[in-house]
Coordinates of C-alpha atoms and ligand atoms in Angstrom, one line a residue:
M1 CA -7.5 -5.1 -8.8
S2 CA -9.5 -8.0 -6.8
R3 CA -11.3 -7.3 -4.1
I4 CA -13.7 -10.3 -3.0
Q5 CA -16.5 -9.5 -0.5
L6 CA -18.4 -12.6 1.5
E7 CA -21.4 -11.2 3.1
G8 CA -23.6 -13.8 5.1
A9 CA -22.9 -16.6 2.4
T10 CA -24.9 -19.6 2.8
K11 CA -24.2 -22.9 0.8
R12 CA -27.2 -25.5 2.3
F13 CA -27.0 -29.1 0.5
G14 CA -30.3 -30.8 1.7
G15 CA -31.2 -29.3 5.4
V16 CA -27.2 -28.7 6.2
A17 CA -25.3 -26.1 6.4
A18 CA -22.0 -26.6 4.4
V19 CA -20.9 -23.1 4.7
D20 CA -22.9 -21.1 7.2
E21 CA -23.2 -16.9 7.2
V22 CA -19.5 -16.3 6.5
S23 CA -18.5 -12.3 6.2
L24 CA -15.0 -12.2 4.6
D25 CA -13.2 -9.0 3.2
I26 CA -10.4 -10.5 1.1
G27 CA -8.3 -7.3 0.3
D28 CA -6.8 -7.0 -3.4
G29 CA -3.6 -8.6 -3.4
E30 CA -4.2 -10.9 -0.9
F31 CA -3.0 -14.3 0.3
L32 CA -6.0 -15.5 2.3
V33 CA -5.9 -19.1 3.2
L34 CA -9.2 -20.7 3.8
L35 CA -8.2 -23.5 6.7
G36 CA -10.2 -25.9 8.6
P37 CA -10.5 -29.8 8.7
S38 CA -12.0 -32.3 6.3
G39 CA -16.0 -31.6 5.8
C40 CA -16.2 -28.4 7.5
G41 CA -17.1 -26.3 4.3
K42 CA -13.3 -24.7 2.4
S43 CA -14.0 -25.8 -0.7
T44 CA -17.6 -25.2 -0.9
L45 CA -16.6 -21.5 -0.2
L46 CA -14.2 -21.5 -2.8
R47 CA -16.3 -23.1 -5.1
A48 CA -19.7 -20.7 -4.5
I49 CA -16.6 -18.2 -5.1
A50 CA -15.9 -19.3 -8.4
G51 CA -19.4 -19.6 -8.8
L52 CA -19.5 -23.3 -9.3
A53 CA -21.4 -23.8 -6.1
P54 CA -24.4 -21.1 -6.3
L55 CA -25.3 -19.6 -2.4
T56 CA -28.2 -20.5 -1.1
A57 CA -28.1 -17.1 0.8
G58 CA -25.9 -14.3 1.1
R59 CA -23.8 -12.1 -1.1
I60 CA -20.5 -12.3 -3.4
T61 CA -19.0 -8.5 -4.7
L62 CA -15.9 -9.0 -6.7
D63 CA -14.7 -5.1 -6.9
G64 CA -17.8 -3.6 -5.1
K65 CA -19.8 -5.7 -8.1
D66 CA -22.2 -7.7 -7.5
I67 CA -21.5 -11.3 -8.5
T68 CA -23.6 -13.9 -6.7
H69 CA -25.4 -14.6 -9.7
T70 CA -22.3 -14.1 -12.2
P71 CA -22.4 -17.1 -14.3
P72 CA -17.9 -19.1 -13.4
R73 CA -16.9 -17.5 -17.1
D74 CA -17.9 -14.0 -16.3
R75 CA -16.2 -13.9 -12.7
D76 CA -12.6 -13.2 -14.0
L77 CA -11.2 -15.6 -11.4
A78 CA -9.5 -19.1 -11.9
M79 CA -9.6 -21.9 -10.5
V80 CA -6.7 -23.9 -9.1
F81 CA -7.8 -28.0 -8.6
Q82 CA -5.9 -30.8 -6.6
S83 CA -6.2 -33.2 -9.3
Y84 CA -4.6 -31.4 -12.1
A85 CA -7.2 -31.7 -14.6
L86 CA -4.8 -31.5 -17.9
Y87 CA -5.8 -33.1 -20.7
P88 CA -3.5 -36.3 -21.6
H89 CA -3.8 -36.0 -24.6
L90 CA -2.6 -32.2 -25.2
S91 CA 1.4 -31.6 -24.9
V92 CA 2.2 -28.8 -21.7
A93 CA 1.9 -25.5 -24.6
R94 CA -1.4 -27.3 -25.6
N95 CA -3.1 -27.6 -22.0
I96 CA -1.5 -23.8 -20.4
G97 CA -3.0 -22.6 -23.9
F98 CA -6.2 -23.8 -23.9
P99 CA -8.2 -21.3 -22.0
L100 CA -6.9 -18.4 -24.4
R101 CA -7.9 -21.0 -27.8
A102 CA -11.1 -21.7 -26.0
R103 CA -11.6 -17.5 -26.0
G104 CA -10.6 -17.2 -29.5
R105 CA -7.3 -16.0 -29.4
S106 CA -5.1 -17.0 -32.2
K107 CA -2.4 -19.8 -32.0
A108 CA 0.5 -17.1 -31.9
Q109 CA -1.2 -14.7 -29.4
A110 CA -1.6 -18.4 -27.5
R111 CA 1.9 -19.0 -28.6
D112 CA 3.3 -16.0 -27.0
K113 CA 1.2 -15.9 -23.8
V114 CA 2.9 -19.7 -23.3
D115 CA 6.3 -18.8 -24.0
E116 CA 6.1 -16.1 -21.1
V117 CA 4.1 -17.9 -18.9
A118 CA 6.6 -21.4 -19.1
K119 CA 9.4 -19.0 -18.4
V120 CA 7.9 -17.8 -15.5
L121 CA 7.1 -21.4 -13.8
D122 CA 10.1 -22.8 -15.0
L123 CA 8.7 -24.8 -17.6
A124 CA 10.2 -24.0 -21.2
D125 CA 12.1 -27.1 -21.7
F126 CA 9.1 -29.8 -21.4
L127 CA 6.5 -27.6 -23.8
E128 CA 6.4 -30.4 -25.8
R129 CA 5.3 -33.3 -23.5
K130 CA 2.7 -35.0 -22.9
P131 CA 1.6 -34.9 -19.0
R132 CA 1.7 -38.1 -18.9
E133 CA 6.0 -37.7 -19.2
L134 CA 5.7 -35.4 -16.3
S135 CA 6.7 -35.9 -12.5
G136 CA 3.4 -34.3 -9.9
G137 CA 4.9 -30.9 -9.3
Q138 CA 5.6 -30.5 -13.3
R139 CA 1.8 -31.3 -13.5
Q140 CA 0.8 -28.9 -10.6
R141 CA 3.1 -26.2 -12.6
V142 CA 1.0 -26.5 -15.8
A143 CA -2.6 -26.4 -14.1
L144 CA -1.2 -23.5 -12.6
G145 CA 0.4 -22.0 -16.1
R146 CA -3.1 -22.8 -17.3
A147 CA -5.0 -20.4 -14.7
L148 CA -2.0 -17.6 -15.4
V149 CA -2.3 -17.5 -18.7
R150 CA -5.1 -16.0 -18.3
D151 CA -4.4 -13.2 -16.6
P152 CA -7.4 -13.3 -13.7
G153 CA -7.9 -11.1 -11.3
A154 CA -7.7 -13.3 -8.4
F155 CA -6.5 -17.2 -8.2
L156 CA -8.5 -19.6 -6.3
M157 CA -6.7 -23.1 -5.3
D158 CA -8.4 -26.2 -3.5
E159 CA -5.1 -27.9 -2.0
P160 CA -3.4 -27.3 -4.9
L161 CA -0.1 -29.5 -3.4
S162 CA -2.2 -32.3 -1.7
N163 CA -0.8 -34.6 -4.4
L164 CA 2.6 -34.4 -4.0
D165 CA 5.6 -35.4 -1.5
A166 CA 6.9 -34.0 1.2
K167 CA 10.2 -32.3 0.3
L168 CA 8.3 -31.7 -3.6
R169 CA 5.4 -29.7 -1.2
T170 CA 7.9 -27.7 0.3
A171 CA 10.2 -26.3 -2.4
T172 CA 6.6 -25.4 -4.3
R173 CA 5.3 -23.8 -1.3
S174 CA 8.0 -21.1 -1.8
E175 CA 6.9 -21.2 -5.5
L176 CA 4.4 -19.9 -4.8
T177 CA 4.9 -17.0 -2.1
E178 CA 7.5 -16.2 -4.6
L179 CA 4.9 -16.0 -7.7
H180 CA 2.7 -14.6 -5.3
R181 CA 4.4 -11.5 -4.5
R182 CA 5.4 -11.0 -8.1
L183 CA 2.3 -10.8 -9.3
G184 CA 0.4 -9.4 -6.3
T185 CA -2.8 -10.7 -7.8
T186 CA -5.3 -12.1 -4.8
F187 CA -5.0 -15.2 -4.3
V188 CA -7.7 -17.5 -2.1
Y189 CA -6.0 -21.0 -1.1
V190 CA -7.7 -23.8 0.4
T191 CA -6.1 -26.1 2.6
H192 CA -6.3 -28.6 5.9
D193 CA -2.4 -28.1 6.3
Q194 CA -1.7 -25.5 8.9
V195 CA 2.1 -25.5 7.7
E196 CA 0.9 -24.1 4.6
A197 CA -1.3 -22.0 5.8
M198 CA 1.4 -20.4 8.4
T199 CA 3.6 -20.3 5.7
M200 CA 1.8 -19.1 3.0
A201 CA -0.9 -16.6 4.6
T202 CA -0.8 -12.4 4.8
R203 CA -4.5 -13.8 6.6
I204 CA -5.8 -16.9 8.0
A205 CA -9.8 -17.6 8.2
V206 CA -10.5 -20.5 10.3
L207 CA -13.4 -22.3 9.5
N208 CA -15.7 -25.3 11.7
K209 CA -18.6 -26.2 10.8
G210 CA -19.1 -24.0 7.8
K211 CA -18.8 -21.3 10.6
L212 CA -16.2 -18.6 10.4
E213 CA -13.9 -18.7 13.4
Q214 CA -11.5 -16.2 13.3
V215 CA -10.0 -14.6 10.9
G216 CA -5.9 -13.1 11.2
T217 CA -2.4 -13.0 9.9
P218 CA -0.2 -16.3 11.3
A219 CA 0.9 -14.5 14.4
Q220 CA -2.4 -13.8 15.4
V221 CA -4.7 -16.7 15.0
Y222 CA -1.4 -18.8 16.5
D223 CA -0.8 -16.7 19.7
E224 CA -4.4 -15.1 19.9
P225 CA -6.7 -17.9 18.6
A226 CA -10.2 -17.1 18.9
S227 CA -11.1 -20.1 20.3
T228 CA -9.5 -23.6 21.9
F229 CA -10.9 -25.0 18.3
V230 CA -8.5 -22.5 16.7
A231 CA -5.9 -23.1 19.7
S232 CA -6.0 -26.6 18.7
F233 CA -5.6 -26.7 15.3
L234 CA -3.2 -24.6 14.8
G235 CA 0.3 -25.6 16.2
A236 CA 2.2 -29.1 16.1
P237 CA 1.9 -30.8 18.9
A238 CA -1.0 -29.0 19.9
M239 CA -1.7 -25.8 22.5
N240 CA -2.1 -28.0 26.0
L241 CA -6.2 -27.5 27.4
L242 CA -6.0 -28.0 31.0
P243 CA -9.6 -27.3 33.0
A244 CA -8.5 -24.9 35.5
T245 CA -10.2 -22.3 38.2
L246 CA -9.8 -18.7 38.9
V247 CA -9.5 -17.8 42.1
S248 CA -8.8 -14.7 43.8
R249 CA -6.6 -13.8 46.4
G250 CA -5.5 -10.8 48.0
G251 CA -7.2 -8.8 45.1
S252 CA -5.0 -10.8 42.2
L253 CA -6.1 -13.4 40.2
F254 CA -4.4 -16.7 39.8
A255 CA -5.6 -19.9 37.6
V256 CA -5.1 -22.8 39.2
A257 CA -4.9 -26.2 37.5
S258 CA -4.0 -29.1 39.5
E259 CA -0.9 -27.9 41.6
L260 CA 0.3 -25.3 38.9
E261 CA -0.6 -21.7 39.9
V262 CA 0.0 -19.3 37.2
P263 CA -0.1 -15.4 38.9
L264 CA -2.4 -13.5 36.7
G265 CA -0.8 -10.1 37.2
I266 CA -4.2 -8.5 37.5
T267 CA -5.9 -7.2 39.6
A268 CA -9.5 -8.6 40.4
E269 CA -12.2 -9.5 42.9
L270 CA -13.8 -12.0 41.3
P271 CA -15.6 -15.5 42.4
E272 CA -14.4 -18.2 41.4
T273 CA -14.7 -19.0 37.9
E274 CA -13.8 -22.1 35.7
V275 CA -12.2 -21.8 32.7
T276 CA -9.8 -23.8 30.0
L277 CA -6.9 -22.9 31.1
G278 CA -4.2 -23.3 27.6
I279 CA -0.7 -23.4 27.2
R280 CA 1.6 -24.8 23.7
P281 CA 3.8 -26.9 24.6
E282 CA 7.0 -24.6 23.7
H283 CA 6.1 -22.1 26.5
L284 CA 5.9 -24.9 29.1
R285 CA 9.5 -25.6 31.0
L286 CA 11.3 -28.2 33.0
G287 CA 11.1 -27.4 36.7
G288 CA 11.3 -23.6 37.7
E289 CA 10.4 -22.0 40.9
R290 CA 6.7 -21.3 40.5
R291 CA 4.3 -23.8 41.9
D292 CA 4.5 -26.8 39.1
L293 CA 2.7 -28.8 36.9
R294 CA 3.6 -32.3 38.7
G295 CA 2.8 -35.2 35.8
I296 CA 5.0 -38.2 34.6
V297 CA 6.8 -39.0 31.1
R298 CA 4.7 -41.4 28.4
L299 CA 6.4 -41.0 25.5
L300 CA 9.4 -38.7 23.9
E301 CA 9.0 -37.9 20.5
N302 CA 12.1 -37.4 18.3
L303 CA 11.7 -34.4 15.9
G304 CA 15.3 -34.0 14.8
S305 CA 16.8 -30.5 16.4
E306 CA 13.9 -30.8 19.1
E307 CA 11.8 -33.4 20.7
V308 CA 8.4 -33.7 22.4
A309 CA 8.0 -35.1 25.7
H310 CA 4.1 -36.4 25.8
C311 CA 3.5 -36.4 29.7
S312 CA 0.1 -37.8 32.0
V313 CA -0.7 -35.0 34.8
G314 CA -3.9 -36.4 36.2
D315 CA -6.7 -37.3 33.5
T316 CA -5.2 -34.7 30.9
R317 CA -2.3 -34.9 28.5
V318 CA 0.3 -32.8 28.8
C319 CA 2.9 -31.9 26.0
V320 CA 6.3 -30.0 26.1
R321 CA 8.3 -28.9 23.6
G322 CA 12.5 -28.0 23.3
P323 CA 15.7 -28.8 22.0
R324 CA 16.7 -32.1 22.2
P325 CA 17.4 -33.7 24.7
L326 CA 15.4 -32.7 27.0
G327 CA 17.0 -35.1 29.5
L328 CA 14.2 -37.2 29.9
A329 CA 13.0 -40.7 30.2
A330 CA 9.9 -42.4 29.5
G331 CA 8.6 -43.2 33.1
D332 CA 10.1 -40.2 34.4
D333 CA 8.7 -37.4 37.5
V334 CA 8.6 -33.9 36.0
S335 CA 7.3 -30.7 37.6
L336 CA 6.3 -28.1 34.6
S337 CA 6.0 -24.6 34.6
T338 CA 5.2 -21.5 32.9
D339 CA 5.9 -17.7 32.3
P340 CA 2.2 -16.2 33.0
A341 CA 3.0 -14.2 29.2
H342 CA 2.4 -17.0 27.8
V343 CA -1.1 -18.5 29.1
H344 CA -4.3 -18.8 27.3
L345 CA -8.1 -18.4 29.0
F346 CA -11.3 -19.8 27.6
H347 CA -14.2 -19.8 28.2
R348 CA -15.1 -23.3 29.8
D349 CA -18.9 -23.9 28.1
S350 CA -17.9 -22.1 24.9
G351 CA -14.4 -22.2 24.0
R352 CA -14.3 -18.6 23.2
R353 CA -11.2 -16.6 23.9
L354 CA -11.5 -14.8 27.1
L355 CA -10.6 -11.3 26.1
W356 CA -7.7 -11.1 28.1
A357 CA -3.7 -11.4 27.9
P358 CA -1.2 -9.7 30.2
S359 CA 0.8 -8.8 27.5
L360 CA -1.8 -6.9 25.6
S361 CA -4.4 -5.4 27.4
P362 CA -3.9 -4.1 31.4
A363 CA -7.2 -4.4 32.8
P364 CA -9.7 -7.4 32.0
T365 CA -11.9 -6.7 30.1
K366 CA -15.8 -7.3 30.3
E367 CA -16.6 -10.1 28.2
F368 CA -13.5 -11.3 31.1
Q369 CA -15.5 -10.8 34.2
V370 CA -17.7 -14.1 33.3
Ligands
ATP1 N1 -22.5 -31.7 -3.6 C1 -23.2 -31.9 -2.4 N2 -24.1 -32.3 -2.0 C2 -24.3 -32.4 -0.4 N3 -23.4 -32.5 0.5 C3 -21.7 -31.8 -0.2 C4 -21.9 -31.7 -1.4 N4 -20.7 -31.3 -1.5 C5 -20.0 -31.0 -0.2 N5 -21.2 -31.5 0.8 C6 -20.9 -31.5 2.1 O1 -20.5 -30.2 2.5 C7 -19.6 -30.3 3.6 C8 -18.6 -29.2 3.2 O2 -18.1 -30.1 2.2 P1 -16.4 -29.7 1.4 O3 -16.4 -30.4 0.8 O4 -16.3 -27.7 1.5 O5 -15.5 -30.3 3.0 P2 -13.8 -29.8 2.5 O6 -13.9 -28.4 3.9 O7 -13.8 -29.0 1.6 O8 -13.4 -31.0 3.0 P3 -11.7 -31.7 2.4 O9 -10.7 -31.0 3.2 O10 -12.6 -33.3 3.2 O11 -12.1 -31.6 1.0 C9 -19.4 -31.9 3.6 O12 -20.2 -32.0 4.6 C10 -19.7 -32.6 2.4 O13 -20.4 -33.6 2.8
MG2 MG1 -12.6 -29.5 -0.1

């Protein structure tokens, strides 16, 4: 059992809040990913949960018990760092068994547990080696093993895959997902890599400048981003964001950006309103019957099975993504259209999502009536 709850968690360094009133309920057995750009406070938040960076304000509970002021060693949480922090002069077996020996278990007890964990992590053949005789991926597994032997209530991991090359990272990603499923233990995992977040998380918590922007399943944060920040952080290339105007015509609403007119399929009389229109690159079609966005192809990117066309539309860059070949060349004129079901609308100033999407709710909400 390990449910971790944060209430108004705040950590200040001098006058600056690295973590700013974060409230988050991490359920038992979740794989929660803390995601955000460099400096947004991910590591600080994780270290606060571990007890390594005491909070300035707010509360942390573990299974309902207040642990805000509990020393790290009494929290029943195991931390895995980006730098593996292995003891170079100790064998793999002794590195893995270290926490057990430090807690006073006998050599034999430690050995049994180490063997069990080594089997889970496929390290049984390396137990007598020193860390320097291992590959980066194997070292990472030893660091994981050292956390695993303790049978902690939860694992806290800070960018554990960032020192691995691309191929190994992909392989270790699926190993971790598998391990999580097998153990059923709570994982709190820090990364700035949206692919890691999307593929491994049961829920993603997106942080921006110390504040929580959105918490949701990978599908929720991708399909219904709560803000332009989340919309542009998840997805590669990022969601296209265009200045647009909401216009009522004969009682029906349209989002108008340059020559593009998207009928929103709702009836409402609104004064003209400035918004930001979001369309993911995979939701733009080349040509179409509707009124289109007109642009010029500037650059084509070959992604293997897919291709991305970077186009300029007025002063805005717009990306289109589709199966390769798209049949375009740099310098081509293009017209782009979209399906109204796939547009996102954001408040022009605050960047917050206007709580409406044609497929999700039939009527504009109060917040939508800007
Ligand atoms: N010990 C410290 N003293 C002063 N400021 C700190 C300290 N630790 C972190 N900070 C500041 O707090 C902010 C958040 O840092 P943190 O390390 O949590 O970011 P992060 O999201 O983990 O970034 P990265 O992805 O680069 O690891 C940064 O502005 C950082 O400079
Ligand atoms: Mg960090």
